[in-house]
Amino acid sequence: MELKKTIDSATLEAARCLIDGHQRFVITTHISPDGDALGSAIGLHRWLKKKGKDVTVIFNDAPGMNLSFIPGHEEGIIYETQDKSLPSQKEAALKTLHAAEVLIASDYNELSRTGEMATELKKLPIAKMMVDHHLNPATGEFDVIISHPEMAAACEVVYHLICELGDADLIDETIAGPLFCGLMTDTGMFSYTVNDPSPWLVAGDLVARGADAERFRRDCELETERRARLMGYVLDQKMTLIPEHKAAFFSLTKPELKKYGYQKGDSEGFVNLPLNLYGIRVSAYFREEKNFVKVSLRSKGDYPVNEICSRFFGGGGHKNAAGGEFHGSLEMAEKLFLKALPLYDRFL
């Protein structure tokens, strides 16, 4: 079975003109980059480098240690350094942004998803291209929009873009690795949004081109002691079940995170844990950040958590895996989630 071409010819030609007609590129991802954001950005970065382009990745904030297994995770400039013991890279990031000719938005659908960096991105008088798989792309913010919500990950979109532009031969193990990792993590180790054969075909080709699937899967599951202890606390003390809606949720405050020595990425995947319980179809995780509440939702079957995130939490994602942000207290975020649940009982 062969993969079908998915990017329409007009969009593909617009992307080709943008890439061939410019030299200096900057790639950005959404705030709190996950495996798909990291993998897609690195994949794009290495591909454009092979085409002789001057290209830099800028992350609004540093990826978590849990993503250190992804090849090239250290490639990029950090716009807003969270670790105050490290020197700020903001000046270098701004200099790079203002020298660029093209901005590529990788794994996000609107500029506001880049956090504090969004203000600068919106002011840039340069060409902007989106490469994404989230619902409801902000069409007015981009010149070229490669948006495929039917795909499992932005890394899958990047793979199609490279291949459909005729550059499949450029995909070696240095590009295949990060793209495979992003596809793997954004499908929960290939456990959801994978009834479509397409992501499997992409994954298979990436392995054939050098992605070390066994090592990535093994290294992705390694745990630190502090993460293991935090997980035990969540399961024992924080998880709340709502049987009438086949739902579960938990929240973590900043003091709780501090108590367990939380580092970025330590709670990655926790939101999936309640879905292993009999009768639970939807799970939510609310984490208190500096100026907002980070929202993560997961579900089984036809339950569309991306709709809940889009409607109530200013986010989006897959049908079974989505995220967003809430500008208010943890308690208010929980109440909003509980208010939303009855509206989606028809999907249980």
Tab-separated table of C-alpha atoms in Angstrom:
chain	number	residue	atom	x	y	z
A	1	MET	CA	0.000	0.000	0.000
A	2	GLU	CA	1.397	3.380	-1.015
A	3	LEU	CA	0.844	6.725	0.634
A	4	LYS	CA	-1.381	9.093	-1.310
A	5	LYS	CA	-0.344	12.675	-1.975
A	6	THR	CA	-2.210	14.916	0.435
A	7	ILE	CA	-1.099	18.525	-0.114
A	8	ASP	CA	-3.056	20.210	-2.885
A	9	SER	CA	-1.032	21.328	-5.891
A	10	ALA	CA	-1.598	25.081	-5.411
A	11	THR	CA	-0.468	24.984	-1.771
A	12	LEU	CA	2.489	22.779	-2.633
A	13	GLU	CA	3.595	25.171	-5.377
A	14	ALA	CA	3.242	28.140	-3.012
A	15	ALA	CA	5.430	26.331	-0.466
A	16	ARG	CA	7.986	25.508	-3.165
A	17	CYS	CA	8.185	29.156	-4.268
A	18	LEU	CA	8.555	30.331	-0.673
A	19	ILE	CA	11.367	27.875	0.050
A	20	ASP	CA	13.208	28.206	-3.251
A	21	GLY	CA	12.897	31.989	-3.288
A	22	HIS	CA	14.390	32.710	0.146
A	23	GLN	CA	17.564	31.932	2.060
A	24	ARG	CA	17.044	32.841	5.732
A	25	PHE	CA	14.449	30.841	7.685
A	26	VAL	CA	13.364	30.688	11.304
A	27	ILE	CA	11.262	27.832	12.696
A	28	THR	CA	9.104	28.237	15.803
A	29	THR	CA	6.876	25.920	17.846
A	30	HIS	CA	4.119	26.313	20.407
A	31	ILE	CA	4.821	27.144	24.052
A	32	SER	CA	5.902	24.148	26.173
A	33	PRO	CA	7.032	22.145	23.127
A	34	ASP	CA	6.106	18.461	23.160
A	35	GLY	CA	7.656	15.632	21.179
A	36	ASP	CA	5.765	16.470	17.999
A	37	ALA	CA	6.698	20.164	18.153
A	38	LEU	CA	10.328	19.254	18.778
A	39	GLY	CA	10.496	16.495	16.176
A	40	SER	CA	8.774	18.469	13.434
A	41	ALA	CA	10.902	21.577	14.030
A	42	ILE	CA	14.153	19.585	14.021
A	43	GLY	CA	13.067	17.647	10.949
A	44	LEU	CA	12.282	20.866	9.076
A	45	HIS	CA	15.533	22.427	10.284
A	46	ARG	CA	17.725	19.578	9.071
A	47	TRP	CA	15.878	19.277	5.755
A	48	LEU	CA	16.280	22.986	4.974
A	49	LYS	CA	19.939	22.820	6.007
A	50	LYS	CA	20.446	20.048	3.463
A	51	LYS	CA	18.916	22.347	0.852
A	52	GLY	CA	21.587	24.920	1.645
A	53	LYS	CA	19.383	27.290	3.614
A	54	ASP	CA	20.328	29.447	6.585
A	55	VAL	CA	17.857	28.207	9.198
A	56	THR	CA	17.432	28.467	12.976
A	57	VAL	CA	14.923	26.954	15.403
A	58	ILE	CA	13.647	29.222	18.180
A	59	PHE	CA	11.720	27.737	21.103
A	60	ASN	CA	9.725	30.088	23.312
A	61	ASP	CA	10.826	27.978	26.277
A	62	ALA	CA	13.189	25.039	26.635
A	63	PRO	CA	11.939	21.497	25.949
A	64	GLY	CA	11.692	19.273	29.017
A	65	MET	CA	14.318	16.706	29.950
A	66	ASN	CA	11.807	13.980	29.087
A	67	LEU	CA	12.378	14.850	25.420
A	68	SER	CA	16.150	14.533	25.563
A	69	PHE	CA	15.938	11.184	23.745
A	70	ILE	CA	14.909	13.001	20.549
A	71	PRO	CA	17.909	13.553	18.248
A	72	GLY	CA	18.678	17.253	17.937
A	73	HIS	CA	16.717	18.279	21.057
A	74	GLU	CA	19.522	20.714	21.880
A	75	GLU	CA	19.333	22.441	18.479
A	76	GLY	CA	17.748	25.847	18.807
A	77	ILE	CA	17.677	29.163	20.636
A	78	ILE	CA	15.507	29.596	23.726
A	79	TYR	CA	13.482	32.826	23.622
A	80	GLU	CA	12.475	32.850	27.280
A	81	THR	CA	14.934	30.983	29.543
A	82	GLN	CA	13.063	29.344	32.437
A	83	ASP	CA	16.225	28.303	34.282
A	84	LYS	CA	17.500	31.586	35.706
A	85	SER	CA	20.935	30.070	36.284
A	86	LEU	CA	21.439	29.981	32.507
A	87	PRO	CA	22.291	33.043	30.400
A	88	SER	CA	19.380	34.595	28.530
A	89	GLN	CA	19.184	33.849	24.820
A	90	LYS	CA	16.427	36.350	24.121
A	91	GLU	CA	18.712	38.902	22.470
A	92	ALA	CA	20.102	36.269	20.091
A	93	ALA	CA	16.569	35.050	19.374
A	94	LEU	CA	15.334	38.545	18.539
A	95	LYS	CA	18.325	39.192	16.305
A	96	THR	CA	17.611	35.947	14.437
A	97	LEU	CA	13.909	36.722	14.089
A	98	HIS	CA	14.520	40.154	12.612
A	99	ALA	CA	17.113	38.831	10.157
A	100	ALA	CA	14.832	36.090	8.813
A	101	GLU	CA	13.017	36.175	5.491
A	102	VAL	CA	10.534	33.386	6.252
A	103	LEU	CA	8.876	32.227	9.481
A	104	ILE	CA	7.726	28.598	9.669
A	105	ALA	CA	5.148	27.741	12.330
A	106	SER	CA	5.626	24.092	13.216
A	107	ASP	CA	2.884	22.222	15.121
A	108	TYR	CA	0.677	25.191	15.964
A	109	ASN	CA	-2.252	26.897	14.268
A	110	GLU	CA	-2.049	30.514	15.439
A	111	LEU	CA	0.738	32.809	16.556
A	112	SER	CA	-0.724	33.276	20.030
A	113	ARG	CA	0.239	29.637	20.758
A	114	THR	CA	3.897	30.735	20.999
A	115	GLY	CA	3.435	32.508	24.341
A	116	GLU	CA	5.520	35.619	25.006
A	117	MET	CA	7.158	35.340	21.600
A	118	ALA	CA	3.830	35.925	19.817
A	119	THR	CA	4.052	39.722	20.067
A	120	GLU	CA	7.322	39.740	18.131
A	121	LEU	CA	6.129	37.203	15.561
A	122	LYS	CA	3.002	39.184	14.748
A	123	LYS	CA	5.105	42.289	14.027
A	124	LEU	CA	7.495	40.556	11.639
A	125	PRO	CA	6.972	41.872	8.067
A	126	ILE	CA	8.094	38.603	6.495
A	127	ALA	CA	6.482	35.619	4.773
A	128	LYS	CA	4.920	33.109	7.172
A	129	MET	CA	4.148	29.437	6.540
A	130	MET	CA	2.196	27.061	8.778
A	131	VAL	CA	2.958	23.325	8.906
A	132	ASP	CA	0.425	21.858	11.313
A	133	HIS	CA	-2.333	19.370	12.097
A	134	HIS	CA	-4.551	21.238	14.564
A	135	LEU	CA	-8.108	22.328	13.896
A	136	ASN	CA	-9.117	25.875	12.978
A	137	PRO	CA	-5.913	27.407	11.537
A	138	ALA	CA	-5.654	31.198	11.791
A	139	THR	CA	-5.694	31.746	8.035
A	140	GLY	CA	-5.222	35.513	8.266
A	141	GLU	CA	-1.841	35.167	9.971
A	142	PHE	CA	-0.058	33.075	7.337
A	143	ASP	CA	0.832	33.342	3.658
A	144	VAL	CA	1.078	29.589	3.080
A	145	ILE	CA	-1.005	27.170	5.123
A	146	ILE	CA	-0.208	23.463	5.137
A	147	SER	CA	-2.803	22.272	7.629
A	148	HIS	CA	-3.967	18.652	7.868
A	149	PRO	CA	-6.036	17.925	11.005
A	150	GLU	CA	-6.719	14.431	9.692
A	151	MET	CA	-3.062	13.545	10.230
A	152	ALA	CA	-1.806	12.075	13.493
A	153	ALA	CA	1.067	14.523	14.016
A	154	ALA	CA	2.791	17.574	12.597
A	155	CYS	CA	5.739	15.269	11.912
A	156	GLU	CA	3.504	13.361	9.506
A	157	VAL	CA	2.676	16.634	7.734
A	158	VAL	CA	6.389	17.502	7.514
A	159	TYR	CA	7.117	14.077	6.025
A	160	HIS	CA	4.472	14.612	3.343
A	161	LEU	CA	5.756	18.119	2.602
A	162	ILE	CA	9.318	16.909	2.088
A	163	CYS	CA	8.290	13.941	-0.048
A	164	GLU	CA	5.710	15.785	-2.141
A	165	LEU	CA	8.239	18.500	-2.911
A	166	GLY	CA	10.442	15.770	-4.375
A	167	ASP	CA	12.998	15.683	-1.557
A	168	ALA	CA	12.334	12.183	-0.192
A	169	ASP	CA	15.941	11.208	-0.938
A	170	LEU	CA	17.103	13.855	1.544
A	171	ILE	CA	15.436	11.997	4.421
A	172	ASP	CA	18.267	10.088	6.069
A	173	GLU	CA	18.549	8.908	9.673
A	174	THR	CA	19.257	12.468	10.908
A	175	ILE	CA	15.820	13.589	9.684
A	176	ALA	CA	13.952	10.293	10.044
A	177	GLY	CA	14.840	10.053	13.758
A	178	PRO	CA	13.201	13.247	15.036
A	179	LEU	CA	10.202	12.820	12.718
A	180	PHE	CA	9.639	9.273	14.005
A	181	CYS	CA	9.917	10.448	17.633
A	182	GLY	CA	7.337	13.186	17.112
A	183	LEU	CA	4.922	10.789	15.428
A	184	MET	CA	5.459	8.209	18.178
A	185	THR	CA	4.874	10.616	21.066
A	186	ASP	CA	1.877	12.392	19.536
A	187	THR	CA	0.089	9.078	19.054
A	188	GLY	CA	0.794	7.877	22.589
A	189	MET	CA	3.273	5.247	21.403
A	190	PHE	CA	0.968	4.473	18.468
A	191	SER	CA	-2.019	3.821	20.735
A	192	TYR	CA	-4.485	6.429	19.414
A	193	THR	CA	-5.381	8.168	16.121
A	194	VAL	CA	-3.766	5.240	14.324
A	195	ASN	CA	-6.680	3.290	12.826
A	196	ASP	CA	-5.764	5.096	9.627
A	197	PRO	CA	-2.911	3.177	7.965
A	198	SER	CA	-1.144	6.397	6.920
A	199	PRO	CA	0.845	7.016	10.148
A	200	TRP	CA	1.995	3.408	10.122
A	201	LEU	CA	3.200	3.740	6.546
A	202	VAL	CA	5.052	6.946	7.399
A	203	ALA	CA	6.574	5.362	10.509
A	204	GLY	CA	7.638	2.318	8.523
A	205	ASP	CA	9.362	4.421	5.895
A	206	LEU	CA	11.125	6.484	8.561
A	207	VAL	CA	12.436	3.289	10.160
A	208	ALA	CA	13.573	2.101	6.727
A	209	ARG	CA	15.464	5.395	6.376
A	210	GLY	CA	17.314	4.932	9.650
A	211	ALA	CA	15.059	5.838	12.597
A	212	ASP	CA	16.022	3.570	15.520
A	213	ALA	CA	12.486	2.744	16.676
A	214	GLU	CA	13.521	0.301	19.409
A	215	ARG	CA	15.939	2.730	21.040
A	216	PHE	CA	13.543	5.678	20.848
A	217	ARG	CA	10.727	3.648	22.390
A	218	ARG	CA	12.979	2.357	25.177
A	219	ASP	CA	14.551	5.730	25.990
A	220	CYS	CA	11.195	7.505	25.885
A	221	GLU	CA	9.934	5.363	28.772
A	222	LEU	CA	12.868	5.945	31.140
A	223	GLU	CA	11.848	7.541	34.457
A	224	THR	CA	13.558	9.729	37.057
A	225	GLU	CA	12.947	9.052	40.738
A	226	ARG	CA	11.219	12.404	41.254
A	227	ARG	CA	8.813	11.708	38.350
A	228	ALA	CA	8.000	8.254	39.732
A	229	ARG	CA	7.237	9.715	43.165
A	230	LEU	CA	5.127	12.513	41.666
A	231	MET	CA	3.180	9.932	39.676
A	232	GLY	CA	2.459	7.960	42.856
A	233	TYR	CA	1.208	11.128	44.552
A	234	VAL	CA	-1.103	11.930	41.640
A	235	LEU	CA	-2.633	8.457	41.597
A	236	ASP	CA	-3.000	8.192	45.362
A	237	GLN	CA	-3.976	11.716	46.377
A	238	LYS	CA	-5.035	13.819	43.417
A	239	MET	CA	-7.081	11.758	40.959
A	240	THR	CA	-10.825	12.413	41.075
A	241	LEU	CA	-13.290	10.097	39.330
A	242	ILE	CA	-16.684	11.185	37.957
A	243	PRO	CA	-18.320	7.824	37.154
A	244	GLU	CA	-21.572	9.313	35.834
A	245	HIS	CA	-19.613	10.933	33.009
A	246	LYS	CA	-16.972	8.188	32.733
A	247	ALA	CA	-14.387	10.866	33.443
A	248	ALA	CA	-11.422	11.581	35.692
A	249	PHE	CA	-9.284	14.615	36.387
A	250	PHE	CA	-6.443	15.813	38.578
A	251	SER	CA	-4.647	19.100	39.209
A	252	LEU	CA	-1.204	20.024	40.421
A	253	THR	CA	-0.414	23.335	42.097
A	254	LYS	CA	2.909	25.130	41.982
A	255	PRO	CA	3.662	24.258	45.652
A	256	GLU	CA	2.950	20.581	44.938
A	257	LEU	CA	5.223	20.615	41.913
A	258	LYS	CA	7.957	22.324	43.937
A	259	LYS	CA	7.654	19.721	46.705
A	260	TYR	CA	8.541	16.969	44.237
A	261	GLY	CA	11.343	18.933	42.579
A	262	TYR	CA	9.335	19.193	39.382
A	263	GLN	CA	11.247	19.851	36.191
A	264	LYS	CA	9.693	20.532	32.844
A	265	GLY	CA	8.334	17.340	31.290
A	266	ASP	CA	8.140	15.382	34.557
A	267	SER	CA	4.356	15.011	34.306
A	268	GLU	CA	4.293	14.193	30.599
A	269	GLY	CA	1.880	11.316	29.987
A	270	PHE	CA	0.228	11.481	33.417
A	271	VAL	CA	-3.054	12.517	31.812
A	272	ASN	CA	-3.254	9.090	30.154
A	273	LEU	CA	-3.114	7.170	33.442
A	274	PRO	CA	-6.836	7.360	34.356
A	275	LEU	CA	-7.757	5.935	30.949
A	276	ASN	CA	-6.314	2.607	32.127
A	277	LEU	CA	-9.163	2.341	34.643
A	278	TYR	CA	-12.275	0.363	33.760
A	279	GLY	CA	-15.136	2.619	32.693
A	280	ILE	CA	-13.082	5.821	32.216
A	281	ARG	CA	-13.346	7.363	28.750
A	282	VAL	CA	-12.033	10.900	29.270
A	283	SER	CA	-9.236	12.313	31.431
A	284	ALA	CA	-8.083	15.851	32.245
A	285	TYR	CA	-4.936	17.257	33.821
A	286	PHE	CA	-4.654	20.865	35.029
A	287	ARG	CA	-1.193	22.215	35.915
A	288	GLU	CA	-0.674	25.605	37.551
A	289	GLU	CA	1.831	27.744	35.648
A	290	LYS	CA	3.097	31.280	36.292
A	291	ASN	CA	0.310	33.166	34.533
A	292	PHE	CA	-2.119	30.468	33.402
A	293	VAL	CA	-3.310	26.901	33.848
A	294	LYS	CA	-2.016	24.328	31.385
A	295	VAL	CA	-4.833	22.005	30.271
A	296	SER	CA	-4.340	18.495	28.863
A	297	LEU	CA	-7.206	16.203	27.824
A	298	ARG	CA	-7.246	12.611	26.603
A	299	SER	CA	-10.075	10.274	25.610
A	300	LYS	CA	-11.029	6.952	24.061
A	301	GLY	CA	-13.166	6.170	21.040
A	302	ASP	CA	-15.235	8.930	19.468
A	303	TYR	CA	-15.061	11.300	22.441
A	304	PRO	CA	-13.783	14.616	20.924
A	305	VAL	CA	-11.598	16.267	23.546
A	306	ASN	CA	-10.241	18.598	20.846
A	307	GLU	CA	-13.697	20.187	20.717
A	308	ILE	CA	-13.693	20.731	24.475
A	309	CYS	CA	-10.226	22.294	24.319
A	310	SER	CA	-11.207	24.527	21.416
A	311	ARG	CA	-14.509	25.620	22.935
A	312	PHE	CA	-13.524	26.065	26.576
A	313	PHE	CA	-9.724	26.313	26.818
A	314	GLY	CA	-8.538	28.145	23.698
A	315	GLY	CA	-6.661	25.155	22.346
A	316	GLY	CA	-7.148	22.105	20.174
A	317	GLY	CA	-5.481	18.940	18.975
A	318	HIS	CA	-6.550	15.425	18.029
A	319	LYS	CA	-9.957	13.971	18.724
A	320	ASN	CA	-8.415	11.855	21.499
A	321	ALA	CA	-5.514	14.059	22.589
A	322	ALA	CA	-5.744	17.819	22.976
A	323	GLY	CA	-4.513	20.707	25.062
A	324	GLY	CA	-5.106	24.348	25.842
A	325	GLU	CA	-4.657	27.126	28.372
A	326	PHE	CA	-6.926	28.701	30.964
A	327	HIS	CA	-6.317	32.163	32.358
A	328	GLY	CA	-7.764	31.808	35.821
A	329	SER	CA	-7.422	29.609	38.894
A	330	LEU	CA	-7.112	25.834	38.996
A	331	GLU	CA	-10.484	25.625	40.716
A	332	MET	CA	-12.133	27.641	37.941
A	333	ALA	CA	-10.541	25.410	35.288
A	334	GLU	CA	-11.828	22.287	37.042
A	335	LYS	CA	-15.333	23.747	37.317
A	336	LEU	CA	-15.336	24.612	33.626
A	337	PHE	CA	-14.336	21.042	32.757
A	338	LEU	CA	-17.118	19.656	34.963
A	339	LYS	CA	-19.576	22.028	33.291
A	340	ALA	CA	-18.516	20.778	29.858
A	341	LEU	CA	-18.816	17.066	30.591
A	342	PRO	CA	-22.634	16.713	30.340
A	343	LEU	CA	-22.521	18.343	26.895
A	344	TYR	CA	-20.447	15.429	25.574
A	345	ASP	CA	-22.145	12.458	27.266
A	346	ARG	CA	-23.603	11.488	23.880
A	347	PHE	CA	-20.124	10.329	22.862
A	348	LEU	CA	-19.806	7.866	25.760
